[in-house]
Each structure stands twice: as C-alpha cells, then as structure tokens.
Amino acid sequence: MGILAGFMLPHPPLIIPEIGKGEEQKIHNTTQACQQAAREIAALRPDTIVLLSPHQTMYADYFHISPGRNARGDFGQFGAKQVCLEVSYDTEFVTYLGGLAGSRNLHAGTLGEREKKLDHGTMVPLYFVNQYYTEYSLVRIGLSGFPLTAHYRLGQCIREVSEILGRKTVIIASGDLSHRLKEDGPYGYRKEGPEYDARIMDVMGRGAFGELLEFPEDFCETAAECGHRSFTILAGAFDGIRPEVQRLSYEGPFGVGYGVCTYHARKTDELPSREENRNFLEQFEAREKERLRIQQEKEDDYVKLARHTIETYLCTGKRPSVPEGLPEELYSRRAGAFVSLKEDGKLRGCIGTIRAVRNSLAEEIICNAVSACSEDPRFPPVEQWEAQRLTISVDVLGDTERISSPRELDVERYGVIVTKGSRRGLLLPNLEGVDTVEQQIAIAKQKAGIKEHETVELERFEVVRHY
C-alpha cells in the first residue's frame, strides 16, 4: 500500500454551521469543496489518515506527533461545545515514524505534549471527513520551526512508513492561506497577502511541489500564512510521484485565504512509479549547494573568520585562536560586532555585542561566532552537518549616538537601541521584512521585554555589513 492521496484543506471554525450561524454561506464554495474532498477520502477507505496541523503542539526544534491511543475535542472555545469529535491513533505508525525520522536527523516524536485535546486545525477537516467515513486511525503531527526542507523530508518519511507498514494512507495538509487580505481582516492588509495566495494557489493547483521550497521565509511571515509547512510535508510525501491534481476552490471574504486542492497518487493496488524529474528536494539541495559554494568563494575576510571559527568549534568543541594573515583592522580595531547565521533562508542564530568587550575586532567576531552557533536561546545548537549549509554575515557596529525622536532613524541606514531602565533591546538596520521605523522600534522593544506603549530612550548606530 502507501500514500493513496493528499488533500489541502483549510480550517476556518465558522465553516461549521453551529459556529458560523449563517456566516458560513459566505464561503459556500469552500464548504462544497471540503465536502467533495471528504467524499473522495471515503471512497478510498484509508486505514490511516495523517493530519498535519499548524495548531497542534509546535516546537522550534521538534516535530510533535500526538501520543496515546485516542483523543477527543470540541468546539467549545468557538461557542459550540456540542460539536465534538473523537479519534483513535495509529500507534504503530507513530512509533515507526518517530524512529525513522530520528535516523534521518529529524527530531520528531511524542515527547512534550501540551494539550491532549484535538485542535481546530485537526477537527475542522475531520468534521467533513466523519460525515462520510470514520473507519480510520489518525496520526496527528504538528509543524516546527525547522526550515522547509526539513518539513519536506518528514513527508518523505511519512510515505516510507506507510509503505513499510502496508497502510492505505491519506494525508490531510490542514492550513489557511494569508491572514492579511483585507484591512478589516484579523491581521489587517499587506500587499504580500494576496501575492502569497495567488502564488500558493498557482503552485498547489499545478502540483509544482518543488516551488514550495523557494518561498522566502520573510515573505511567508509577512503574508501571515499558516499552512505552508503543512503543504510542504504533503509535498514530501509525493516526492518522485506525479499525482492527479484538482484545484477545487479558493475564497477569502473574511480577510483570510481558504484553498482546497486534491492529489491522487494512483487508482490501482500497485505503488506509483517514481519519476526522476520530480525529486524536488534533491534538485533544490543541488542548486543550494552550488549557490553556497559560489557565495563562500566570495566571502570577505570577516565572514571567512566567522566561518572558520564555527567549523573549528563544531569539530573540536574549542574556540580557535586568532589566525595570521587577516586585514590589519581586525587586529588593531576594537568594536562591537554581530554574527548572523541563516539556513535555507531562515535565521539560525544571531549573537553580538553593542560595544567592544574583547581586545580586538577579530576576537570579537570569534567569540560571537561561537555564541551564534551554540548559545542563541531561540535555537538549538548548530550541528556539524549543518555547517556547510549556513549563510553567514558579520555586522561591525559604529559608535552609538543618543537621538530624541524616531524621525532621526532610517531603517536602511541606522540600527536602533531602545532602553527602559535596565532593559535594553537592539535591532540591526536593513533587515528583510522590517520596512518602517515603527516596526524597527517595536521589534527592538519586544526583544527587550519592553511593552509597546512604554516610552524608551533611543540610540542609533551605523554598521558595515560583511558577506
């Protein structure tokens, strides 16, 4: 057996009549599409449904798979406690998946459950499925802060487990699209909202799954989408397979995009044949490897020093000494510096000093490079296999100066430091997704634990960014 089909389904609670109370009629096409998808699932009679939910327990460095034998949930938080669901979990599938993912350097398993009750990202799609078919076991998986490539690889593991166990398996990628389609929507309007929805519906409507990996992280974040990682896991389950694709609907009347697409892998009992030109992850990583090779050849001495430091530390566990042959400034100058790491376009670590605390700029970069790869509290330590995947930049800070007004800031030219008592936050200039001074100050406040309405002292500084 194996993957029979995949379904891209939204999860607006108001689509449930007891919640919508008539408002669901405004997304009638979405309702009809969800019902059609549910009928198709019932016709397949799967043993197991793997459901990927953005509202399940989520960790930055772990894929959480729901443990136990069963779970239930209701829509009480949406005023319809009488609408409830109960599911049985495929415990064997869960065990195999956690083990296989671990063997592929993917941190996944049943640890750390925060809430046993089913989330609405799970219940809304199953509300429709259960109208037509209930003879399935469920595997419920949360998303993570890992790069998109890791989500794709988890999808590959899901397919492999379904084949090992001989399960007839259906995947439901639960996820809404942008939440920024209208000014009166839940997150207001951003032009990236409709841009994201048009692009994702084109990609998913064509089954061009490789293009999912090419969406910039900052673009997805600005668009306030919630389903992209779900869709990418689904894509991984179809790696090498050309499914029959049908785009059923797209609507967004409430400022949130809802898209429904279906993907059928086969109509016989034989496993679908693999197509080499649909090995999208392999192709993407080959392109990335070449891009990184060219990029690393162009790195200047500051970035090469940071890279040498990280690679040495990951191999030996020790911080290297300052090497010979560097530009004179790195030996003679003292300055604050930030070392930033990205992997697959996503921030992987960033640590720095506002002012010099070491005897030379070279030492400043070495110390902060080690901290960026091992001590950033937002991320797990970088592992040795990741080193060659990193994009590294080094920001050398100029002197700071007090300013009296945000009008003296420029997000492209100046970084900002906000201070309230002993709390202090910094944000570098010219960052992707930070377009206004207001955003810059708000993020710096958030980093310092300063409330949005609190007044702060402002400082600005210029940087020289090295790539």
Short mmCIF file of C-alpha atoms in Angstrom, two decimals:
data_model
loop_
_atom_site.label_atom_id
_atom_site.label_comp_id
_atom_site.label_asym_id
_atom_site.label_seq_id
_atom_site.Cartn_x
_atom_site.Cartn_y
_atom_site.Cartn_z
CA MET A 1 0.00 0.00 0.00
CA GLY A 2 1.21 3.55 0.65
CA ILE A 3 0.01 7.09 0.01
CA LEU A 4 -3.34 6.99 -1.76
CA ALA A 5 -4.00 10.71 -1.89
CA GLY A 6 -3.31 14.07 -0.31
CA PHE A 7 -5.68 16.95 0.44
CA MET A 8 -5.01 20.63 1.01
CA LEU A 9 -7.83 21.75 3.32
CA PRO A 10 -8.48 24.95 5.30
CA HIS A 11 -9.75 25.05 8.87
CA PRO A 12 -11.98 28.09 9.49
CA PRO A 13 -14.19 27.22 12.51
CA LEU A 14 -17.05 29.34 11.16
CA ILE A 15 -17.46 26.83 8.32
CA ILE A 16 -19.18 24.67 10.97
CA PRO A 17 -22.89 25.70 10.85
CA GLU A 18 -23.25 25.69 14.64
CA ILE A 19 -20.42 28.25 14.78
CA GLY A 20 -20.98 30.22 11.59
CA LYS A 21 -24.73 30.62 12.19
CA GLY A 22 -25.23 31.69 8.60
CA GLU A 23 -21.81 33.31 8.03
CA GLU A 24 -20.59 30.04 6.53
CA GLN A 25 -22.75 30.80 3.50
CA LYS A 26 -20.18 33.45 2.54
CA ILE A 27 -17.67 30.65 1.91
CA HIS A 28 -20.13 28.28 0.25
CA ASN A 29 -17.62 27.21 -2.39
CA THR A 30 -15.13 26.23 0.32
CA THR A 31 -17.81 24.20 2.09
CA GLN A 32 -18.71 22.39 -1.13
CA ALA A 33 -15.05 21.70 -1.88
CA CYS A 34 -14.42 20.29 1.63
CA GLN A 35 -17.43 18.01 1.25
CA GLN A 36 -16.17 16.79 -2.13
CA ALA A 37 -12.74 16.10 -0.64
CA ALA A 38 -14.36 14.19 2.22
CA ARG A 39 -16.34 12.06 -0.23
CA GLU A 40 -13.14 11.27 -2.12
CA ILE A 41 -11.45 10.22 1.12
CA ALA A 42 -14.41 7.99 1.97
CA ALA A 43 -14.21 6.34 -1.46
CA LEU A 44 -10.54 5.49 -0.83
CA ARG A 45 -11.33 3.89 2.56
CA PRO A 46 -7.90 4.60 4.06
CA ASP A 47 -6.54 2.67 7.04
CA THR A 48 -4.73 5.76 8.30
CA ILE A 49 -5.17 9.49 7.92
CA VAL A 50 -2.07 11.56 8.61
CA LEU A 51 -3.21 15.05 9.53
CA LEU A 52 -0.75 17.96 9.62
CA SER A 53 -1.98 20.84 11.76
CA PRO A 54 -0.46 24.29 12.39
CA HIS A 55 -2.45 24.44 15.65
CA GLN A 56 -1.13 21.23 17.14
CA THR A 57 1.75 21.46 19.64
CA MET A 58 4.62 23.20 17.86
CA TYR A 59 8.30 23.50 18.75
CA ALA A 60 11.14 25.35 17.07
CA ASP A 61 13.35 22.25 17.01
CA TYR A 62 10.99 19.26 17.11
CA PHE A 63 8.09 17.72 15.19
CA HIS A 64 5.50 16.74 17.78
CA ILE A 65 3.43 13.61 17.00
CA SER A 66 0.42 13.11 19.25
CA PRO A 67 0.92 10.20 21.65
CA GLY A 68 -1.55 7.78 23.20
CA ARG A 69 -4.33 5.61 21.86
CA ASN A 70 -7.07 8.19 21.37
CA ALA A 71 -8.13 11.79 21.83
CA ARG A 72 -11.20 13.95 21.61
CA GLY A 73 -12.03 17.58 21.19
CA ASP A 74 -14.90 20.01 20.80
CA PHE A 75 -15.57 23.50 19.52
CA GLY A 76 -16.37 24.94 22.94
CA GLN A 77 -13.90 27.81 22.51
CA PHE A 78 -15.94 28.86 19.48
CA GLY A 79 -19.30 28.62 21.25
CA ALA A 80 -20.30 25.15 20.00
CA LYS A 81 -19.27 22.69 22.72
CA GLN A 82 -21.93 20.27 21.49
CA VAL A 83 -19.93 19.68 18.28
CA CYS A 84 -17.26 17.18 19.24
CA LEU A 85 -15.00 14.57 17.67
CA GLU A 86 -13.17 11.53 18.96
CA VAL A 87 -10.33 9.70 17.17
CA SER A 88 -8.17 6.62 17.64
CA TYR A 89 -4.47 6.96 16.89
CA ASP A 90 -2.39 4.60 14.75
CA THR A 91 0.16 3.90 17.48
CA GLU A 92 2.29 1.58 15.33
CA PHE A 93 2.59 4.21 12.61
CA VAL A 94 3.53 6.83 15.21
CA THR A 95 6.28 4.63 16.66
CA TYR A 96 7.76 3.80 13.25
CA LEU A 97 7.63 7.42 12.10
CA GLY A 98 9.45 8.75 15.15
CA GLY A 99 12.16 6.13 14.75
CA LEU A 100 12.63 6.64 11.02
CA ALA A 101 12.69 10.42 11.33
CA GLY A 102 15.34 10.18 14.03
CA SER A 103 17.52 8.01 11.80
CA ARG A 104 17.33 10.79 9.17
CA ASN A 105 18.48 13.54 11.57
CA LEU A 106 14.93 14.83 12.00
CA HIS A 107 13.95 15.46 15.61
CA ALA A 108 10.42 14.05 15.85
CA GLY A 109 8.42 12.06 18.37
CA THR A 110 5.74 12.03 21.04
CA LEU A 111 7.51 13.97 23.79
CA GLY A 112 6.33 17.31 25.11
CA GLU A 113 2.58 17.15 24.56
CA ARG A 114 0.98 20.34 25.87
CA GLU A 115 -2.66 19.65 25.09
CA LYS A 116 -4.24 16.25 24.51
CA LYS A 117 -7.50 17.71 23.19
CA LEU A 118 -7.84 17.95 19.43
CA ASP A 119 -7.15 21.40 17.98
CA HIS A 120 -9.42 23.13 15.48
CA GLY A 121 -6.82 22.68 12.73
CA THR A 122 -7.47 18.96 13.14
CA MET A 123 -11.18 19.00 13.87
CA VAL A 124 -12.44 21.20 11.03
CA PRO A 125 -11.16 18.90 8.21
CA LEU A 126 -12.25 15.77 10.15
CA TYR A 127 -15.71 17.28 10.72
CA PHE A 128 -16.26 16.86 6.98
CA VAL A 129 -14.50 13.51 6.67
CA ASN A 130 -16.52 11.99 9.50
CA GLN A 131 -19.77 12.76 7.71
CA TYR A 132 -18.83 10.12 5.14
CA TYR A 133 -16.20 7.86 6.71
CA THR A 134 -14.97 7.05 10.22
CA GLU A 135 -13.15 3.72 9.86
CA TYR A 136 -9.66 5.17 10.03
CA SER A 137 -6.92 5.63 12.58
CA LEU A 138 -5.27 9.03 12.89
CA VAL A 139 -1.68 10.25 13.03
CA ARG A 140 -1.66 13.89 14.15
CA ILE A 141 1.52 15.88 13.57
CA GLY A 142 2.46 19.44 14.47
CA LEU A 143 4.75 21.69 12.49
CA SER A 144 8.11 23.08 13.59
CA GLY A 145 10.49 25.98 13.27
CA PHE A 146 12.80 23.90 11.12
CA PRO A 147 13.47 25.00 7.51
CA LEU A 148 11.06 24.00 4.77
CA THR A 149 13.48 21.30 3.62
CA ALA A 150 13.08 19.50 6.95
CA HIS A 151 9.29 19.52 6.55
CA TYR A 152 9.66 18.06 3.06
CA ARG A 153 11.91 15.30 4.43
CA LEU A 154 9.34 14.48 7.11
CA GLY A 155 6.83 13.97 4.29
CA GLN A 156 9.23 11.51 2.67
CA CYS A 157 9.40 9.62 5.97
CA ILE A 158 5.60 9.50 6.21
CA ARG A 159 5.36 7.88 2.79
CA GLU A 160 8.11 5.39 3.61
CA VAL A 161 6.42 4.33 6.85
CA SER A 162 3.08 3.90 5.08
CA GLU A 163 4.78 1.59 2.59
CA ILE A 164 6.70 -0.36 5.25
CA LEU A 165 3.53 -0.97 7.26
CA GLY A 166 1.34 -1.58 4.22
CA ARG A 167 -1.08 1.14 5.26
CA LYS A 168 -3.55 2.65 2.86
CA THR A 169 -2.79 6.24 3.82
CA VAL A 170 -4.31 9.63 3.12
CA ILE A 171 -2.59 12.88 4.06
CA ILE A 172 -4.53 16.00 5.02
CA ALA A 173 -2.48 19.20 4.99
CA SER A 174 -4.58 21.48 7.17
CA GLY A 175 -3.84 25.15 6.66
CA ASP A 176 -5.34 28.51 5.85
CA LEU A 177 -3.52 30.85 3.48
CA SER A 178 -2.72 34.53 4.12
CA HIS A 179 -4.43 36.31 7.02
CA ARG A 180 -3.65 39.74 5.53
CA LEU A 181 -6.04 40.09 2.63
CA LYS A 182 -8.19 42.95 3.96
CA GLU A 183 -7.83 45.96 6.23
CA ASP A 184 -10.72 44.69 8.37
CA GLY A 185 -9.31 41.15 8.49
CA PRO A 186 -7.70 39.61 11.59
CA TYR A 187 -4.20 40.94 10.78
CA GLY A 188 -5.01 43.90 8.54
CA TYR A 189 -3.80 44.23 4.96
CA ARG A 190 -0.35 43.73 3.47
CA LYS A 191 0.29 43.52 -0.24
CA GLU A 192 2.15 40.27 0.39
CA GLY A 193 -1.15 38.71 1.47
CA PRO A 194 -2.87 38.49 -1.91
CA GLU A 195 0.53 37.93 -3.55
CA TYR A 196 1.09 34.86 -1.40
CA ASP A 197 -2.39 33.49 -2.04
CA ALA A 198 -2.09 33.90 -5.81
CA ARG A 199 1.31 32.24 -5.81
CA ILE A 200 0.46 29.34 -3.50
CA MET A 201 -2.77 28.53 -5.33
CA ASP A 202 -0.86 28.52 -8.62
CA VAL A 203 1.82 26.20 -7.22
CA MET A 204 -0.60 23.84 -5.46
CA GLY A 205 -3.05 23.95 -8.36
CA ARG A 206 -0.31 22.70 -10.69
CA GLY A 207 1.19 20.25 -8.21
CA ALA A 208 4.52 22.03 -8.71
CA PHE A 209 5.69 20.97 -5.27
CA GLY A 210 9.33 21.87 -5.76
CA GLU A 211 8.40 25.54 -5.88
CA LEU A 212 7.17 25.38 -2.28
CA LEU A 213 10.81 25.26 -1.16
CA GLU A 214 11.53 28.52 -2.97
CA PHE A 215 9.15 30.71 -0.96
CA PRO A 216 11.27 33.13 1.13
CA GLU A 217 10.67 32.77 4.86
CA ASP A 218 10.24 36.52 5.35
CA PHE A 219 7.66 36.64 2.53
CA CYS A 220 5.62 33.87 4.18
CA GLU A 221 5.85 35.58 7.56
CA THR A 222 4.82 38.98 6.22
CA ALA A 223 1.86 37.36 4.43
CA ALA A 224 0.84 35.76 7.77
CA GLU A 225 0.13 32.39 6.21
CA CYS A 226 -0.40 29.36 8.42
CA GLY A 227 -0.43 26.34 6.10
CA HIS A 228 2.80 26.50 4.09
CA ARG A 229 4.66 23.98 6.22
CA SER A 230 1.71 21.59 6.15
CA PHE A 231 1.66 21.80 2.36
CA THR A 232 5.42 21.18 2.23
CA ILE A 233 5.15 18.00 4.29
CA LEU A 234 2.39 16.81 1.92
CA ALA A 235 4.71 17.62 -0.99
CA GLY A 236 7.47 15.48 0.52
CA ALA A 237 5.12 12.51 0.70
CA PHE A 238 4.70 12.81 -3.08
CA ASP A 239 8.40 13.21 -3.85
CA GLY A 240 9.08 11.48 -7.16
CA ILE A 241 5.37 10.95 -7.83
CA ARG A 242 3.19 12.88 -10.28
CA PRO A 243 -0.29 12.99 -8.72
CA GLU A 244 -3.56 13.74 -10.42
CA VAL A 245 -4.24 17.31 -9.30
CA GLN A 246 -7.54 19.10 -8.97
CA ARG A 247 -8.00 22.63 -7.70
CA LEU A 248 -11.46 22.77 -6.16
CA SER A 249 -11.84 26.25 -4.69
CA TYR A 250 -10.32 29.46 -3.39
CA GLU A 251 -12.09 32.14 -1.33
CA GLY A 252 -11.09 34.91 1.06
CA PRO A 253 -14.09 37.06 2.02
CA PHE A 254 -13.10 37.48 5.69
CA GLY A 255 -9.52 38.61 5.05
CA VAL A 256 -8.15 35.05 5.27
CA GLY A 257 -7.49 32.84 2.25
CA TYR A 258 -9.03 29.36 2.04
CA GLY A 259 -7.81 26.98 -0.66
CA VAL A 260 -8.82 23.39 -1.44
CA CYS A 261 -6.84 21.08 -3.74
CA THR A 262 -6.72 17.29 -4.10
CA TYR A 263 -3.87 14.97 -5.14
CA HIS A 264 -4.49 11.34 -6.08
CA ALA A 265 -1.42 9.16 -6.41
CA ARG A 266 -2.91 6.08 -8.02
CA LYS A 267 -6.04 4.09 -8.81
CA THR A 268 -4.60 0.58 -8.56
CA ASP A 269 -3.13 -1.53 -5.79
CA GLU A 270 0.38 -1.02 -7.15
CA LEU A 271 2.71 1.59 -5.74
CA PRO A 272 3.01 4.62 -8.02
CA SER A 273 6.10 4.71 -10.18
CA ARG A 274 8.82 7.21 -9.33
CA GLU A 275 9.69 9.99 -11.75
CA GLU A 276 13.26 11.31 -11.55
CA ASN A 277 12.30 14.84 -12.56
CA ARG A 278 10.03 15.11 -9.50
CA ASN A 279 12.77 14.51 -6.93
CA PHE A 280 12.30 18.12 -5.89
CA LEU A 281 14.29 18.12 -2.66
CA GLU A 282 17.32 16.59 -4.33
CA GLN A 283 17.15 19.19 -7.10
CA PHE A 284 16.69 22.05 -4.63
CA GLU A 285 19.61 20.96 -2.46
CA ALA A 286 21.87 20.59 -5.50
CA ARG A 287 21.06 24.17 -6.50
CA GLU A 288 21.58 25.36 -2.95
CA LYS A 289 24.92 23.56 -2.70
CA GLU A 290 26.14 25.30 -5.83
CA ARG A 291 24.79 28.67 -4.68
CA LEU A 292 26.53 28.30 -1.32
CA ARG A 293 29.77 27.25 -2.99
CA ILE A 294 29.78 30.38 -5.13
CA GLN A 295 28.75 32.51 -2.18
CA GLN A 296 31.51 31.13 0.05
CA GLU A 297 34.10 31.82 -2.62
CA LYS A 298 33.06 35.49 -2.49
CA GLU A 299 33.08 35.81 1.32
CA ASP A 300 35.37 38.51 2.65
CA ASP A 301 37.93 38.04 5.44
CA TYR A 302 35.47 38.93 8.21
CA VAL A 303 32.98 36.26 7.18
CA LYS A 304 35.73 33.73 6.45
CA LEU A 305 36.97 34.25 10.01
CA ALA A 306 33.45 33.62 11.38
CA ARG A 307 33.04 30.51 9.21
CA HIS A 308 36.47 29.15 10.20
CA THR A 309 35.54 29.72 13.84
CA ILE A 310 32.22 27.88 13.57
CA GLU A 311 33.65 24.92 11.66
CA THR A 312 36.56 24.62 14.13
CA TYR A 313 34.25 24.83 17.13
CA LEU A 314 31.81 22.24 15.75
CA CYS A 315 34.67 19.83 15.02
CA THR A 316 36.71 20.29 18.20
CA GLY A 317 34.43 21.95 20.74
CA LYS A 318 37.09 24.63 21.18
CA ARG A 319 37.29 28.26 20.15
CA PRO A 320 40.19 28.85 17.75
CA SER A 321 42.88 31.44 18.35
CA VAL A 322 43.17 34.50 16.12
CA PRO A 323 44.83 33.36 12.86
CA GLU A 324 47.55 35.19 10.99
CA GLY A 325 47.11 36.93 7.65
CA LEU A 326 43.98 38.94 8.41
CA PRO A 327 43.44 42.60 7.47
CA GLU A 328 45.16 44.95 9.93
CA GLU A 329 41.84 46.39 11.14
CA LEU A 330 40.86 43.04 12.62
CA TYR A 331 43.94 43.13 14.87
CA SER A 332 44.06 46.83 15.74
CA ARG A 333 40.43 47.93 15.94
CA ARG A 334 38.01 47.34 18.80
CA ALA A 335 34.27 47.41 18.01
CA GLY A 336 31.00 45.68 18.68
CA ALA A 337 30.04 43.03 16.14
CA PHE A 338 27.11 40.74 15.37
CA VAL A 339 27.42 37.34 13.69
CA SER A 340 24.23 36.17 11.94
CA LEU A 341 23.57 32.67 10.61
CA LYS A 342 20.87 31.59 8.19
CA GLU A 343 20.00 28.13 6.93
CA ASP A 344 17.71 27.64 3.92
CA GLY A 345 16.84 31.33 4.17
CA LYS A 346 15.72 31.06 7.81
CA LEU A 347 17.51 32.65 10.76
CA ARG A 348 19.58 30.01 12.59
CA GLY A 349 21.39 32.16 15.14
CA CYS A 350 22.44 35.75 15.81
CA ILE A 351 24.61 36.93 18.70
CA GLY A 352 26.62 40.11 19.05
CA THR A 353 27.94 42.89 21.23
CA ILE A 354 26.84 46.52 21.12
CA ARG A 355 30.29 47.73 22.16
CA ALA A 356 33.71 46.08 22.15
CA VAL A 357 34.38 43.68 25.03
CA ARG A 358 37.46 41.98 23.55
CA ASN A 359 40.95 43.20 22.78
CA SER A 360 40.43 43.19 19.01
CA LEU A 361 37.71 43.01 16.40
CA ALA A 362 38.98 39.57 15.38
CA GLU A 363 38.46 38.26 18.91
CA GLU A 364 35.02 39.91 18.99
CA ILE A 365 34.00 38.06 15.82
CA ILE A 366 35.44 34.73 17.04
CA CYS A 367 33.62 34.88 20.37
CA ASN A 368 30.32 35.96 18.85
CA ALA A 369 30.52 33.34 16.08
CA VAL A 370 30.83 30.61 18.70
CA SER A 371 27.89 32.09 20.64
CA ALA A 372 25.75 32.42 17.48
CA CYS A 373 26.13 28.73 16.65
CA SER A 374 25.85 27.36 20.18
CA GLU A 375 24.26 29.80 22.64
CA ASP A 376 21.40 31.63 20.93
CA PRO A 377 18.49 30.72 23.26
CA ARG A 378 15.99 30.84 20.37
CA PHE A 379 17.56 27.88 18.56
CA PRO A 380 19.17 24.52 19.30
CA PRO A 381 22.96 24.46 18.82
CA VAL A 382 24.10 24.15 15.22
CA GLU A 383 25.19 20.61 14.39
CA GLN A 384 28.32 19.74 12.42
CA TRP A 385 26.39 18.54 9.35
CA GLU A 386 24.73 21.96 9.07
CA ALA A 387 27.96 23.97 8.81
CA GLN A 388 28.21 23.97 5.02
CA ARG A 389 24.53 24.94 4.71
CA LEU A 390 24.98 28.19 6.63
CA THR A 391 24.90 31.65 5.13
CA ILE A 392 26.95 33.92 7.41
CA SER A 393 27.11 37.68 7.73
CA VAL A 394 29.11 39.89 10.10
CA ASP A 395 27.93 43.36 11.12
CA VAL A 396 30.57 45.67 12.59
CA LEU A 397 28.95 48.41 14.64
CA GLY A 398 29.92 52.05 14.61
CA ASP A 399 29.63 54.35 17.62
CA THR A 400 26.15 54.83 19.09
CA GLU A 401 24.54 58.25 19.49
CA ARG A 402 21.52 59.36 21.51
CA ILE A 403 18.60 60.69 19.49
CA SER A 404 15.47 62.50 20.61
CA SER A 405 12.95 61.30 18.04
CA PRO A 406 12.18 58.34 15.75
CA ARG A 407 12.34 60.88 12.93
CA GLU A 408 16.13 60.66 13.24
CA LEU A 409 16.08 56.96 12.29
CA ASP A 410 16.28 55.31 8.88
CA VAL A 411 15.65 51.55 8.78
CA GLU A 412 18.10 51.04 5.94
CA ARG A 413 20.93 53.16 7.32
CA TYR A 414 20.68 53.02 11.12
CA GLY A 415 20.25 50.31 13.70
CA VAL A 416 18.35 51.21 16.86
CA ILE A 417 18.85 50.61 20.58
CA VAL A 418 15.89 51.07 22.92
CA THR A 419 16.38 51.42 26.68
CA LYS A 420 13.91 51.37 29.55
CA GLY A 421 15.65 51.20 32.91
CA SER A 422 17.79 48.05 32.89
CA ARG A 423 16.04 46.61 29.84
CA ARG A 424 17.74 47.15 26.52
CA GLY A 425 16.99 45.90 23.02
CA LEU A 426 18.83 46.26 19.71
CA LEU A 427 17.85 45.77 16.10
CA LEU A 428 20.25 45.94 13.19
CA PRO A 429 19.49 48.06 10.11
CA ASN A 430 18.48 46.94 6.63
CA LEU A 431 16.72 43.72 7.65
CA GLU A 432 14.32 41.82 5.40
CA GLY A 433 10.70 42.39 6.43
CA VAL A 434 11.46 45.50 8.52
CA ASP A 435 10.21 48.33 6.34
CA THR A 436 9.36 51.15 8.76
CA VAL A 437 10.90 52.87 11.78
CA GLU A 438 7.79 51.92 13.77
CA GLN A 439 8.39 48.24 13.05
CA GLN A 440 12.06 48.60 13.91
CA ILE A 441 11.36 50.15 17.31
CA ALA A 442 8.53 47.70 18.08
CA ILE A 443 10.74 44.66 17.41
CA ALA A 444 13.61 46.11 19.47
CA LYS A 445 11.16 46.70 22.35
CA GLN A 446 9.84 43.15 22.05
CA LYS A 447 13.37 41.73 22.22
CA ALA A 448 13.98 43.71 25.42
CA GLY A 449 10.69 42.74 27.05
CA ILE A 450 9.50 46.36 26.90
CA LYS A 451 5.78 46.85 26.37
CA GLU A 452 4.67 48.54 23.18
CA HIS A 453 3.15 51.58 24.95
CA GLU A 454 6.18 52.25 27.19
CA THR A 455 8.38 55.22 26.36
CA VAL A 456 12.06 54.48 25.77
CA GLU A 457 15.37 56.20 25.25
CA LEU A 458 16.60 55.87 21.68
CA GLU A 459 20.09 55.45 20.27
CA ARG A 460 21.15 54.89 16.70
CA PHE A 461 24.23 53.44 15.08
CA GLU A 462 25.57 52.60 11.65
CA VAL A 463 27.05 49.28 10.64
CA VAL A 464 29.30 47.86 7.97
CA ARG A 465 27.81 44.55 6.87
CA HIS A 466 30.19 41.88 5.61
CA TYR A 467 29.05 38.92 3.50
#
